[in-house]
Tab-separated table of C-alpha atoms and ligand atoms in Angstrom:
chain	number	residue	atom	x	y	z
A	1	MET	CA	91.285	-223.277	-63.408
A	2	SER	CA	91.609	-220.160	-61.249
A	3	GLU	CA	89.269	-217.195	-61.576
A	4	GLN	CA	92.120	-215.257	-63.236
A	5	SER	CA	92.605	-217.862	-65.962
A	6	ARG	CA	88.855	-218.253	-66.599
A	7	PRO	CA	88.036	-217.270	-70.194
A	8	LEU	CA	86.807	-213.686	-70.396
A	9	ILE	CA	83.026	-213.909	-70.468
A	10	PRO	CA	81.021	-210.795	-71.461
A	11	GLN	CA	79.844	-209.055	-68.270
A	12	ALA	CA	76.418	-208.101	-69.640
A	13	PHE	CA	75.802	-211.775	-70.436
A	14	LEU	CA	76.859	-212.874	-66.930
A	15	ALA	CA	74.633	-210.225	-65.297
A	16	ARG	CA	71.643	-211.469	-67.262
A	17	MET	CA	72.391	-215.135	-66.438
A	18	GLU	CA	72.672	-214.265	-62.735
A	19	ARG	CA	69.264	-212.580	-62.895
A	20	TRP	CA	67.715	-215.565	-64.678
A	21	LEU	CA	69.372	-218.401	-62.788
A	22	GLY	CA	69.221	-217.055	-59.212
A	23	ASP	CA	70.430	-219.771	-56.787
A	24	GLU	CA	71.716	-221.881	-59.668
A	25	TYR	CA	74.021	-219.140	-60.944
A	26	PRO	CA	77.167	-220.007	-58.872
A	27	ALA	CA	77.143	-223.573	-60.231
A	28	PHE	CA	76.682	-222.241	-63.769
A	29	LEU	CA	79.535	-219.759	-63.325
A	30	ALA	CA	81.801	-222.454	-61.885
A	31	SER	CA	81.330	-224.511	-65.072
A	32	TYR	CA	83.643	-222.008	-66.818
A	33	ASP	CA	86.437	-223.229	-64.526
A	34	GLN	CA	85.995	-226.791	-65.763
A	35	PRO	CA	87.347	-228.074	-69.075
A	36	ALA	CA	84.774	-228.851	-71.762
A	37	THR	CA	84.016	-232.515	-72.479
A	38	ASN	CA	85.184	-233.862	-75.796
A	39	GLY	CA	82.463	-236.034	-77.249
A	40	LEU	CA	82.768	-238.789	-79.844
A	41	ARG	CA	79.815	-240.395	-81.641
A	42	ALA	CA	80.170	-243.781	-83.345
A	43	ASN	CA	78.989	-244.155	-86.935
A	44	THR	CA	76.444	-246.951	-86.675
A	45	LEU	CA	76.337	-247.178	-90.496
A	46	LYS	CA	79.798	-248.760	-90.209
A	47	ILE	CA	80.370	-250.122	-86.722
A	48	ALA	CA	78.569	-250.952	-83.468
A	49	PRO	CA	79.526	-248.456	-80.717
A	50	GLU	CA	80.872	-251.168	-78.381
A	51	ALA	CA	82.985	-252.683	-81.181
A	52	LEU	CA	84.475	-249.242	-81.841
A	53	ARG	CA	85.289	-248.800	-78.149
A	54	GLU	CA	87.037	-252.170	-78.077
A	55	ARG	CA	89.055	-251.490	-81.232
A	56	LEU	CA	90.337	-247.987	-80.519
A	57	PRO	CA	93.760	-247.861	-78.832
A	58	PHE	CA	92.610	-245.074	-76.459
A	59	ALA	CA	89.941	-245.035	-73.759
A	60	LEU	CA	86.334	-244.103	-74.512
A	61	GLU	CA	83.937	-243.522	-71.649
A	62	THR	CA	80.361	-244.437	-72.536
A	63	LEU	CA	77.854	-241.627	-71.927
A	64	THR	CA	74.442	-242.635	-70.578
A	65	TRP	CA	72.658	-240.805	-73.414
A	66	PRO	CA	72.274	-240.674	-76.374
A	67	PRO	CA	73.204	-244.103	-77.776
A	68	ALA	CA	76.614	-244.307	-79.504
A	69	ALA	CA	77.971	-241.347	-77.485
A	70	PHE	CA	81.311	-241.358	-75.693
A	71	ARG	CA	83.661	-239.049	-73.847
A	72	VAL	CA	87.254	-238.986	-75.116
A	73	SER	CA	90.394	-237.193	-73.995
A	74	GLU	CA	91.605	-234.489	-76.384
A	75	GLU	CA	95.188	-235.533	-75.598
A	76	GLU	CA	94.575	-238.730	-77.553
A	77	GLN	CA	94.107	-236.616	-80.705
A	78	PRO	CA	91.140	-238.715	-81.867
A	79	GLY	CA	90.870	-236.655	-85.064
A	80	ARG	CA	94.289	-238.020	-86.157
A	81	HIS	CA	93.488	-241.736	-85.848
A	82	PRO	CA	92.915	-243.487	-89.220
A	83	TYR	CA	89.471	-244.645	-88.009
A	84	HIS	CA	88.427	-240.993	-88.126
A	85	ALA	CA	89.479	-240.844	-91.791
A	86	ALA	CA	87.500	-244.075	-92.288
A	87	GLY	CA	84.369	-242.330	-90.984
A	88	LEU	CA	83.926	-244.574	-87.938
A	89	TYR	CA	83.172	-241.603	-85.663
A	90	TYR	CA	82.457	-237.890	-85.457
A	91	LEU	CA	83.867	-235.602	-82.776
A	92	GLN	CA	80.903	-233.677	-81.413
A	93	ASP	CA	79.830	-231.929	-78.235
A	94	PRO	CA	77.640	-234.360	-76.234
A	95	SER	CA	74.777	-231.834	-75.894
A	96	ALA	CA	74.687	-231.383	-79.675
A	97	MET	CA	74.218	-235.154	-80.025
A	98	SER	CA	70.832	-234.899	-78.287
A	99	VAL	CA	69.231	-233.020	-81.179
A	100	ALA	CA	69.173	-235.713	-83.895
A	101	ALA	CA	68.511	-238.328	-81.197
A	102	LEU	CA	65.346	-236.462	-80.146
A	103	LEU	CA	64.202	-235.851	-83.719
A	104	ALA	CA	64.679	-239.634	-84.100
A	105	PRO	CA	64.163	-240.196	-87.838
A	106	GLN	CA	63.176	-243.726	-88.817
A	107	PRO	CA	64.802	-245.633	-91.720
A	108	GLY	CA	62.886	-244.903	-94.920
A	109	GLU	CA	61.707	-241.397	-93.949
A	110	ARG	CA	62.398	-238.109	-95.732
A	111	VAL	CA	64.471	-235.808	-93.576
A	112	LEU	CA	65.708	-232.241	-94.067
A	113	ASP	CA	68.612	-230.660	-92.187
A	114	LEU	CA	68.132	-227.018	-93.167
A	115	ALA	CA	71.297	-225.455	-91.656
A	116	ALA	CA	73.610	-228.430	-91.772
A	117	ALA	CA	77.309	-227.433	-92.014
A	118	PRO	CA	79.724	-228.745	-90.961
A	119	GLY	CA	77.537	-231.817	-90.558
A	120	GLY	CA	77.568	-232.921	-86.909
A	121	LYS	CA	73.825	-233.385	-86.813
A	122	ALA	CA	73.504	-234.365	-90.489
A	123	THR	CA	75.903	-237.304	-90.025
A	124	HIS	CA	73.910	-238.339	-86.962
A	125	LEU	CA	70.648	-238.179	-88.958
A	126	ALA	CA	72.326	-240.235	-91.714
A	127	SER	CA	73.240	-242.944	-89.195
A	128	LEU	CA	69.702	-243.041	-87.808
A	129	LEU	CA	68.264	-243.331	-91.337
A	130	ALA	CA	70.566	-246.332	-91.952
A	131	ASN	CA	70.896	-245.358	-95.642
A	132	GLN	CA	67.156	-245.907	-96.178
A	133	GLY	CA	64.943	-243.002	-97.186
A	134	LEU	CA	66.150	-239.523	-98.048
A	135	LEU	CA	68.334	-236.966	-96.320
A	136	VAL	CA	68.515	-233.470	-97.767
A	137	ALA	CA	71.358	-231.599	-96.063
A	138	ASN	CA	71.328	-227.894	-96.865
A	139	GLU	CA	73.838	-225.165	-96.051
A	140	ILE	CA	73.517	-221.600	-97.273
A	141	HIS	CA	77.192	-220.702	-96.794
A	142	PRO	CA	79.119	-221.347	-100.045
A	143	ARG	CA	82.338	-222.484	-98.326
A	144	ARG	CA	80.899	-224.307	-95.326
A	145	VAL	CA	78.708	-226.426	-97.610
A	146	TRP	CA	81.885	-228.157	-98.850
A	147	ASP	CA	82.804	-229.147	-95.284
A	148	LEU	CA	79.338	-230.649	-95.031
A	149	ALA	CA	79.815	-232.566	-98.290
A	150	GLU	CA	83.189	-233.884	-97.109
A	151	ASN	CA	81.821	-235.067	-93.757
A	152	LEU	CA	78.815	-236.838	-95.278
A	153	GLU	CA	81.106	-238.469	-97.832
A	154	ARG	CA	83.475	-239.741	-95.119
A	155	TRP	CA	80.401	-240.999	-93.247
A	156	GLY	CA	79.393	-243.297	-96.101
A	157	ALA	CA	75.927	-241.739	-96.555
A	158	ARG	CA	74.406	-243.082	-99.777
A	159	ASN	CA	70.975	-241.457	-99.568
A	160	ALA	CA	71.912	-237.804	-99.052
A	161	ALA	CA	71.496	-234.839	-101.396
A	162	ILE	CA	73.500	-231.735	-100.501
A	163	THR	CA	72.041	-228.376	-101.426
A	164	ALA	CA	73.341	-224.838	-100.915
A	165	GLU	CA	70.143	-222.824	-100.926
A	166	THR	CA	68.333	-220.138	-98.993
A	167	PRO	CA	65.576	-221.508	-96.746
A	168	GLU	CA	62.991	-219.510	-98.723
A	169	ARG	CA	63.934	-220.983	-102.104
A	170	LEU	CA	63.946	-224.505	-100.685
A	171	ALA	CA	60.548	-223.928	-99.076
A	172	GLU	CA	59.097	-222.903	-102.445
A	173	ARG	CA	60.272	-226.200	-103.957
A	174	PHE	CA	59.507	-228.655	-101.126
A	175	PRO	CA	56.090	-227.683	-99.690
A	176	ASP	CA	54.660	-230.186	-97.144
A	177	PHE	CA	57.307	-232.725	-98.170
A	178	PHE	CA	59.505	-233.954	-95.299
A	179	ASP	CA	58.585	-236.337	-92.474
A	180	ARG	CA	61.120	-234.633	-90.187
A	181	VAL	CA	62.886	-231.294	-90.394
A	182	LEU	CA	65.800	-230.065	-88.318
A	183	LEU	CA	66.573	-226.392	-87.985
A	184	ASP	CA	69.806	-226.036	-86.009
A	185	ALA	CA	69.653	-222.280	-86.277
A	186	PRO	CA	72.464	-219.741	-86.577
A	187	CYS	CA	72.529	-218.172	-83.100
A	188	SER	CA	74.550	-216.001	-80.710
A	189	GLY	CA	76.476	-219.093	-79.500
A	190	GLU	CA	76.343	-218.390	-75.728
A	191	GLY	CA	76.438	-222.132	-75.063
A	192	MET	CA	79.850	-222.322	-76.755
A	193	PHE	CA	81.654	-219.701	-74.629
A	194	ARG	CA	83.744	-222.360	-72.880
A	195	LYS	CA	85.014	-223.696	-76.207
A	196	SER	CA	85.061	-220.758	-78.588
A	197	ASP	CA	87.017	-217.493	-78.317
A	198	ALA	CA	85.143	-216.179	-81.348
A	199	ALA	CA	81.733	-216.755	-79.698
A	200	ARG	CA	82.840	-214.789	-76.597
A	201	ARG	CA	84.401	-211.990	-78.652
A	202	GLU	CA	81.483	-211.531	-81.022
A	203	TRP	CA	78.720	-211.633	-78.411
A	204	ALA	CA	76.604	-208.484	-77.979
A	205	ALA	CA	73.032	-207.793	-76.893
A	206	GLU	CA	72.346	-206.561	-80.446
A	207	LEU	CA	73.636	-209.868	-81.852
A	208	VAL	CA	71.060	-211.751	-79.769
A	209	LEU	CA	68.218	-209.605	-81.136
A	210	GLY	CA	69.524	-209.849	-84.706
A	211	CYS	CA	69.721	-213.665	-84.442
A	212	ALA	CA	66.205	-213.873	-82.971
A	213	ASN	CA	64.882	-211.870	-85.881
A	214	ARG	CA	66.644	-214.044	-88.457
A	215	GLN	CA	65.562	-217.291	-86.766
A	216	THR	CA	61.896	-216.302	-87.053
A	217	GLY	CA	62.160	-216.171	-90.850
A	218	ILE	CA	64.163	-219.408	-91.155
A	219	LEU	CA	61.838	-221.316	-88.819
A	220	ASP	CA	58.837	-220.219	-90.865
A	221	ALA	CA	60.501	-221.589	-94.043
A	222	ALA	CA	61.437	-224.839	-92.232
A	223	ALA	CA	57.823	-225.348	-91.144
A	224	ARG	CA	56.501	-224.943	-94.692
A	225	MET	CA	58.526	-227.984	-95.760
A	226	LEU	CA	57.146	-230.323	-93.075
A	227	ARG	CA	54.292	-232.621	-94.035
A	228	PRO	CA	51.146	-232.578	-91.909
A	229	GLY	CA	51.741	-234.948	-88.997
A	230	GLY	CA	55.529	-234.495	-89.306
A	231	LEU	CA	58.000	-233.477	-86.588
A	232	LEU	CA	60.259	-230.423	-86.556
A	233	ALA	CA	63.214	-229.895	-84.211
A	234	TYR	CA	64.338	-226.316	-83.568
A	235	SER	CA	67.694	-226.073	-81.812
A	236	THR	CA	70.333	-223.495	-80.904
A	237	CYS	CA	73.552	-223.487	-78.906
A	238	THR	CA	72.591	-220.400	-76.938
A	239	PHE	CA	70.868	-219.657	-73.615
A	240	ALA	CA	69.241	-216.411	-74.785
A	241	ALA	CA	65.485	-216.711	-74.230
A	242	GLU	CA	64.859	-214.254	-77.095
A	243	GLU	CA	66.368	-216.819	-79.510
A	244	ASP	CA	65.034	-219.942	-77.789
A	245	GLU	CA	61.660	-219.645	-76.055
A	246	GLY	CA	61.055	-216.323	-77.862
A	247	THR	CA	61.573	-217.654	-81.394
A	248	VAL	CA	59.398	-220.698	-80.644
A	249	ALA	CA	56.665	-218.577	-79.013
A	250	ARG	CA	56.535	-216.155	-81.948
A	251	PHE	CA	56.327	-219.158	-84.268
A	252	LEU	CA	53.484	-220.798	-82.322
A	253	GLU	CA	51.493	-217.564	-82.358
A	254	THR	CA	51.406	-217.567	-86.139
A	255	HIS	CA	51.278	-221.346	-86.724
A	256	ALA	CA	48.156	-222.687	-85.043
A	257	ASP	CA	48.684	-226.096	-86.701
A	258	PHE	CA	51.867	-226.763	-84.660
A	259	GLU	CA	52.181	-227.858	-81.054
A	260	PRO	CA	55.199	-228.466	-78.818
A	261	VAL	CA	55.938	-232.097	-78.010
A	262	GLU	CA	57.336	-233.242	-74.670
A	263	PRO	CA	60.323	-235.562	-75.293
A	264	ALA	CA	61.135	-238.441	-72.967
A	265	ARG	CA	63.230	-236.674	-70.307
A	266	GLN	CA	66.827	-237.769	-69.851
A	267	ALA	CA	69.144	-236.911	-66.968
A	268	GLY	CA	70.274	-233.301	-67.418
A	269	PHE	CA	67.256	-232.214	-69.508
A	270	ALA	CA	66.021	-228.925	-68.008
A	271	PRO	CA	62.717	-227.438	-69.229
A	272	GLY	CA	62.246	-224.299	-71.343
A	273	ARG	CA	61.757	-221.111	-69.280
A	274	PRO	CA	58.915	-218.978	-70.714
A	275	GLU	CA	59.139	-216.632	-67.692
A	276	TRP	CA	62.519	-215.399	-69.004
A	277	LEU	CA	60.694	-213.749	-71.884
A	278	GLY	CA	59.739	-210.948	-69.514
A	279	ASN	CA	57.537	-208.396	-71.195
A	280	GLU	CA	57.791	-209.884	-74.656
A	281	LYS	CA	54.247	-210.068	-75.963
A	282	VAL	CA	53.542	-213.775	-76.136
A	283	GLY	CA	50.077	-215.286	-75.776
A	284	GLU	CA	49.273	-217.602	-72.868
A	285	ALA	CA	48.759	-220.668	-75.086
A	286	ALA	CA	52.198	-220.263	-76.698
A	287	ARG	CA	53.858	-219.723	-73.300
A	288	ASP	CA	52.277	-222.883	-71.890
A	289	GLY	CA	53.946	-225.209	-74.387
A	290	LEU	CA	57.434	-223.756	-73.934
A	291	GLY	CA	58.123	-225.745	-70.765
A	292	ARG	CA	58.173	-228.864	-72.959
A	293	ALA	CA	61.374	-227.666	-74.629
A	294	VAL	CA	64.745	-228.945	-73.414
A	295	ARG	CA	67.695	-226.876	-72.236
A	296	LEU	CA	71.050	-228.530	-71.639
A	297	TRP	CA	73.455	-226.844	-69.239
A	298	PRO	CA	77.216	-227.209	-68.842
A	299	HIS	CA	76.864	-227.383	-65.027
A	300	THR	CA	74.385	-230.289	-65.015
A	301	GLY	CA	75.445	-232.442	-67.954
A	302	PRO	CA	78.513	-233.609	-69.832
A	303	GLY	CA	78.181	-231.121	-72.714
A	304	GLU	CA	77.899	-227.424	-73.558
A	305	GLY	CA	74.740	-225.282	-73.707
A	306	HIS	CA	71.928	-226.252	-76.070
A	307	PHE	CA	68.210	-225.626	-76.531
A	308	ILE	CA	65.866	-228.038	-78.339
A	309	ALA	CA	62.143	-227.683	-79.049
A	310	LEU	CA	60.173	-230.414	-80.796
A	311	LEU	CA	57.153	-229.173	-82.732
A	312	ARG	CA	54.541	-231.476	-84.246
A	313	ARG	CA	52.480	-230.332	-87.218
A	314	CYS	CA	48.856	-231.445	-86.855
A	315	GLU	CA	47.522	-234.091	-89.221
A	316	ARG	CA	45.036	-232.924	-91.818
A	317	GLU	CA	43.213	-234.355	-94.813
A	318	ALA	CA	45.394	-235.980	-97.456
A	319	HIS	CA	47.769	-233.534	-99.137
A	320	GLU	CA	49.366	-233.737	-102.542
A	321	ASP	CA	52.804	-235.349	-102.629
A	322	LEU	CA	55.617	-234.067	-104.827
A	323	PRO	CA	56.595	-236.303	-107.735
A	324	GLY	CA	60.082	-237.866	-107.752
A	325	TRP	CA	62.688	-236.370	-110.112
A	326	ARG	CA	62.158	-237.619	-113.683
A	327	LEU	CA	65.779	-238.060	-114.601
A	328	PRO	CA	66.827	-237.825	-118.245
A	329	LYS	CA	68.172	-241.047	-119.732
A	330	LEU	CA	71.919	-241.385	-119.256
A	331	PRO	CA	74.034	-240.926	-122.425
A	332	VAL	CA	75.020	-244.341	-123.848
A	333	GLU	CA	78.732	-243.632	-123.388
A	334	ALA	CA	78.309	-242.774	-119.705
A	335	THR	CA	76.445	-246.023	-119.058
A	336	ARG	CA	79.077	-247.981	-120.948
A	337	PHE	CA	82.034	-246.500	-119.040
A	338	TYR	CA	80.327	-246.986	-115.674
A	339	GLU	CA	79.302	-250.559	-116.477
A	340	THR	CA	82.806	-251.406	-117.660
A	341	PHE	CA	84.264	-250.085	-114.401
A	342	CYS	CA	81.738	-252.070	-112.342
A	343	ARG	CA	82.393	-255.275	-114.297
A	344	GLU	CA	86.166	-255.007	-114.021
A	345	HIS	CA	86.540	-253.748	-110.449
A	346	LEU	CA	83.435	-254.545	-108.439
A	347	GLN	CA	81.627	-257.747	-107.496
A	348	ARG	CA	78.401	-256.057	-108.631
A	349	ALA	CA	77.268	-252.567	-109.600
A	350	PRO	CA	76.376	-250.768	-106.339
A	351	ALA	CA	73.865	-248.570	-108.145
A	352	THR	CA	71.976	-249.298	-111.345
A	353	GLU	CA	68.797	-247.213	-110.969
A	354	ARG	CA	68.170	-243.459	-110.781
A	355	LEU	CA	71.579	-242.654	-112.239
A	356	ALA	CA	72.124	-239.031	-113.212
A	357	LEU	CA	74.897	-236.961	-114.708
A	358	ALA	CA	75.658	-233.461	-113.425
A	359	GLY	CA	78.414	-232.159	-115.698
A	360	SER	CA	80.875	-235.047	-115.750
A	361	TYR	CA	79.883	-236.356	-112.293
A	362	LEU	CA	77.788	-239.522	-112.086
A	363	TYR	CA	75.336	-239.866	-109.188
A	364	GLN	CA	72.765	-242.201	-107.812
A	365	VAL	CA	69.837	-239.990	-106.870
A	366	PRO	CA	67.972	-241.125	-103.714
A	367	ALA	CA	64.480	-242.550	-104.311
A	368	GLY	CA	61.733	-239.965	-103.905
A	369	LEU	CA	63.974	-236.898	-104.316
A	370	PRO	CA	62.015	-234.209	-106.199
A	371	ASP	CA	63.499	-232.297	-109.122
A	372	LEU	CA	66.435	-230.136	-108.010
A	373	SER	CA	66.948	-228.366	-111.347
A	374	GLY	CA	67.349	-224.637	-110.884
A	375	LEU	CA	68.421	-225.009	-107.233
A	376	ARG	CA	72.033	-224.690	-106.087
A	377	PHE	CA	73.308	-228.114	-105.096
A	378	ILE	CA	76.685	-229.728	-104.465
A	379	HIS	CA	75.649	-233.360	-104.839
A	380	PRO	CA	72.147	-234.501	-105.882
A	381	GLY	CA	72.799	-237.918	-104.320
A	382	TRP	CA	75.550	-240.494	-103.880
A	383	TRP	CA	78.509	-239.369	-105.964
A	384	LEU	CA	79.748	-242.508	-107.754
A	385	GLY	CA	82.522	-241.063	-109.879
A	386	THR	CA	83.584	-238.891	-112.785
A	387	LEU	CA	83.500	-239.507	-116.509
A	388	LYS	CA	86.910	-238.752	-117.909
A	389	LYS	CA	88.088	-239.104	-121.478
A	390	GLY	CA	87.030	-242.631	-122.435
A	391	ARG	CA	86.726	-243.995	-118.871
A	392	PHE	CA	85.017	-243.800	-115.497
A	393	GLU	CA	87.035	-242.806	-112.415
A	394	PRO	CA	85.534	-243.849	-109.052
A	395	SER	CA	84.962	-241.151	-106.426
A	396	GLN	CA	85.964	-240.973	-102.774
A	397	GLY	CA	82.215	-241.060	-102.014
A	398	LEU	CA	81.891	-244.411	-103.767
A	399	ALA	CA	84.804	-245.881	-101.778
A	400	MET	CA	83.322	-244.680	-98.487
A	401	GLY	CA	79.882	-246.088	-99.280
A	402	LEU	CA	81.141	-249.564	-100.261
A	403	SER	CA	82.180	-252.526	-98.180
A	404	PRO	CA	85.246	-254.676	-98.982
A	405	ALA	CA	82.935	-257.503	-100.109
A	406	ASP	CA	81.650	-255.232	-102.923
A	407	VAL	CA	84.997	-254.991	-104.743
A	408	ARG	CA	87.373	-257.356	-106.544
A	409	ARG	CA	90.626	-255.984	-105.092
A	410	VAL	CA	91.274	-254.812	-101.550
A	411	ALA	CA	94.518	-253.606	-99.959
A	412	ASN	CA	93.996	-253.831	-96.229
A	413	LEU	CA	96.331	-251.802	-94.021
A	414	ASP	CA	96.827	-252.301	-90.311
A	415	SER	CA	95.815	-249.233	-88.289
A	416	ALA	CA	98.967	-249.599	-86.175
A	417	ALA	CA	101.329	-249.916	-89.168
A	418	PRO	CA	103.054	-246.895	-90.781
A	419	GLN	CA	101.715	-247.742	-94.288
A	420	VAL	CA	98.304	-246.353	-93.449
A	421	LEU	CA	99.785	-242.878	-92.880
A	422	THR	CA	101.827	-243.215	-96.071
A	423	TYR	CA	98.555	-243.825	-97.940
A	424	LEU	CA	96.792	-240.924	-96.162
A	425	ARG	CA	99.678	-238.626	-97.157
A	426	GLY	CA	99.001	-239.499	-100.790
A	427	GLU	CA	102.241	-241.469	-101.243
A	428	SER	CA	102.729	-244.787	-103.061
A	429	LEU	CA	103.226	-248.128	-101.302
A	430	PRO	CA	104.628	-251.500	-102.316
A	431	ASN	CA	101.604	-253.800	-102.577
A	432	ALA	CA	101.502	-257.186	-104.301
A	433	GLY	CA	98.505	-258.251	-106.374
A	434	ALA	CA	96.676	-257.803	-109.666
A	435	ASP	CA	96.768	-254.408	-111.405
A	436	GLY	CA	93.769	-252.085	-111.320
A	437	TRP	CA	91.643	-250.022	-108.939
A	438	VAL	CA	91.966	-251.239	-105.357
A	439	LEU	CA	89.789	-250.365	-102.377
A	440	VAL	CA	92.199	-249.372	-99.607
A	441	THR	CA	90.919	-250.266	-96.153
A	442	VAL	CA	92.166	-249.868	-92.603
A	443	ASP	CA	91.424	-252.956	-90.487
A	444	GLY	CA	88.697	-253.740	-93.050
A	445	PHE	CA	87.068	-250.243	-93.179
A	446	PRO	CA	87.284	-248.299	-96.473
A	447	LEU	CA	89.605	-245.283	-96.604
A	448	GLY	CA	89.664	-244.559	-100.350
A	449	TRP	CA	91.001	-245.796	-103.677
A	450	GLY	CA	94.436	-246.768	-104.840
A	451	LYS	CA	95.641	-247.865	-108.245
A	452	ARG	CA	97.949	-250.855	-108.330
A	453	VAL	CA	100.466	-251.222	-111.145
A	454	GLN	CA	103.158	-253.916	-111.011
A	455	GLY	CA	103.257	-254.211	-107.235
A	456	THR	CA	103.059	-250.486	-106.455
A	457	LEU	CA	99.897	-248.983	-105.038
A	458	LYS	CA	99.476	-245.338	-105.993
A	459	SER	CA	97.355	-243.472	-103.447
A	460	HIS	CA	94.241	-241.806	-104.890
A	461	TYR	CA	93.329	-240.384	-101.492
A	462	PRO	CA	91.896	-236.936	-102.406
A	463	ARG	CA	94.445	-234.112	-102.311
A	464	GLY	CA	92.291	-231.919	-100.076
A	465	LEU	CA	92.095	-234.640	-97.403
A	466	ARG	CA	95.740	-235.664	-97.366
A	467	ARG	CA	97.755	-235.633	-94.147
A	468	VAL	CA	100.696	-233.290	-94.064
B	501	SAM	N1	73.871	-228.236	-87.760
B	501	SAM	C1	75.287	-227.947	-87.871
B	501	SAM	C2	76.070	-229.083	-87.241
B	501	SAM	O1	75.544	-229.777	-86.389
B	501	SAM	O2	77.242	-229.283	-87.626
B	501	SAM	C3	75.627	-226.599	-87.292
B	501	SAM	C4	74.814	-225.487	-87.891
B	501	SAM	S1	75.236	-223.888	-87.327
B	501	SAM	C5	74.601	-223.849	-85.733
B	501	SAM	C6	74.109	-222.888	-88.208
B	501	SAM	C7	74.329	-222.827	-89.703
B	501	SAM	O3	73.351	-221.918	-90.244
B	501	SAM	C8	75.674	-222.300	-90.135
B	501	SAM	O4	76.341	-223.268	-90.901
B	501	SAM	C9	75.372	-221.051	-90.967
B	501	SAM	O5	76.201	-220.913	-92.112
B	501	SAM	C10	73.926	-221.279	-91.366
B	501	SAM	N2	73.196	-220.011	-91.657
B	501	SAM	C11	73.589	-218.746	-91.437
B	501	SAM	N3	72.659	-217.887	-91.851
B	501	SAM	C12	71.659	-218.608	-92.358
B	501	SAM	C13	70.425	-218.271	-92.968
B	501	SAM	N4	70.031	-217.005	-93.108
B	501	SAM	N5	69.655	-219.285	-93.395
B	501	SAM	C14	70.051	-220.568	-93.245
B	501	SAM	N6	71.193	-220.924	-92.666
B	501	SAM	C15	71.994	-219.958	-92.231
């Protein structure tokens, strides 16, 4: 890319980066002449990364870190392949993949993703939890939260609750509760300038200060939800020290029970830079820990700009745990319709405990989830299906969380055959076999439901997801 065709980067931003980076600045500036890397992360809930690489008809280049990360060419249109619809991978900037990998939740833990839409990091956390334990994925924005719900559904997450709350209201309800909390904060987006016109257009010095101010409040709420001894990851996709080192330093000054943790360093991990805070009034102790943070740069690694700080809350004497949600007994009719569906269409009921109705939607609520009543939520757990007049209709979420061995009838489509696109467009297909609900799969991986009647399979692929 020539200097003339370089995306227009705000001059005030460049001047500040030149001041901060010194000798490193020319390499940083030259990164804007290089195309961004397109990253792809395998869904280890469904497939081993190497098996995915072998199956896909286009080349994936394995990245050295984190596990399950690849580079892919945009020209291959990886978002159009049916394996994407089957939730076998997520397209994500490689730097962004480091965040969940460093937070490293263990199966069985309780994890909160406080600012989760559209779900890049939440799907990664779901894979690391391996459907054991609890994931609460929260997004304050009323439209973006639906993108989050769709991505977690496609992913096959069975232990996730999706809420749409303010950090403050969540913090009131979940004090000292989670083993790990991720705050991927709303920020000025300087690390996305290579990829996003909007980030370049909207940038202003005042935006940086406004974001820093907002992050302080959200980080405080995030910290209140972490149990003593738990781990919090604070991340942004900006370089601005006010929002990165500054937000963490202000936090440490008022939270003596937290300390920064040094992650195992990977190639391309640069340290935090407390000296960039200039005259900002930050105590010595807080400044000291900031070097343990990680900054990822576009000129030294395969991804865009990111900042990650890991903060451990000190252990203290035993604290009171929140009780699990005492769910009201399911109406007899609801149980009957669900059981009839399971008996007729499945090899066994995938969920028999902690069933809950929200309106006409039937859910399995993850074990240990506290009472969500009164909070705004999209799904309080794994959405199994909907009670319609006199019957139960299975959901897309149920299809994506099952395996072909769980159901009585499967229609498997070949990923290279045109029928799979016919199904994804919502059109019917000729398909021999017994009548009833059929799990439609691509090369053995669930895509959704179909209903077979006399040799015709009617696509029940959700309207909002259909290919045009
Ligand atoms: N973690 C996401 C992912 O990996 O796909 C990206 C999150 S994005 C960087 C930050 C999110 O914070 C946005 O979805 C935005 O709607 C949300 N947000 C904006 N203002 C907020 C606030 N005051 N409190 C909590 N979240 C907020």
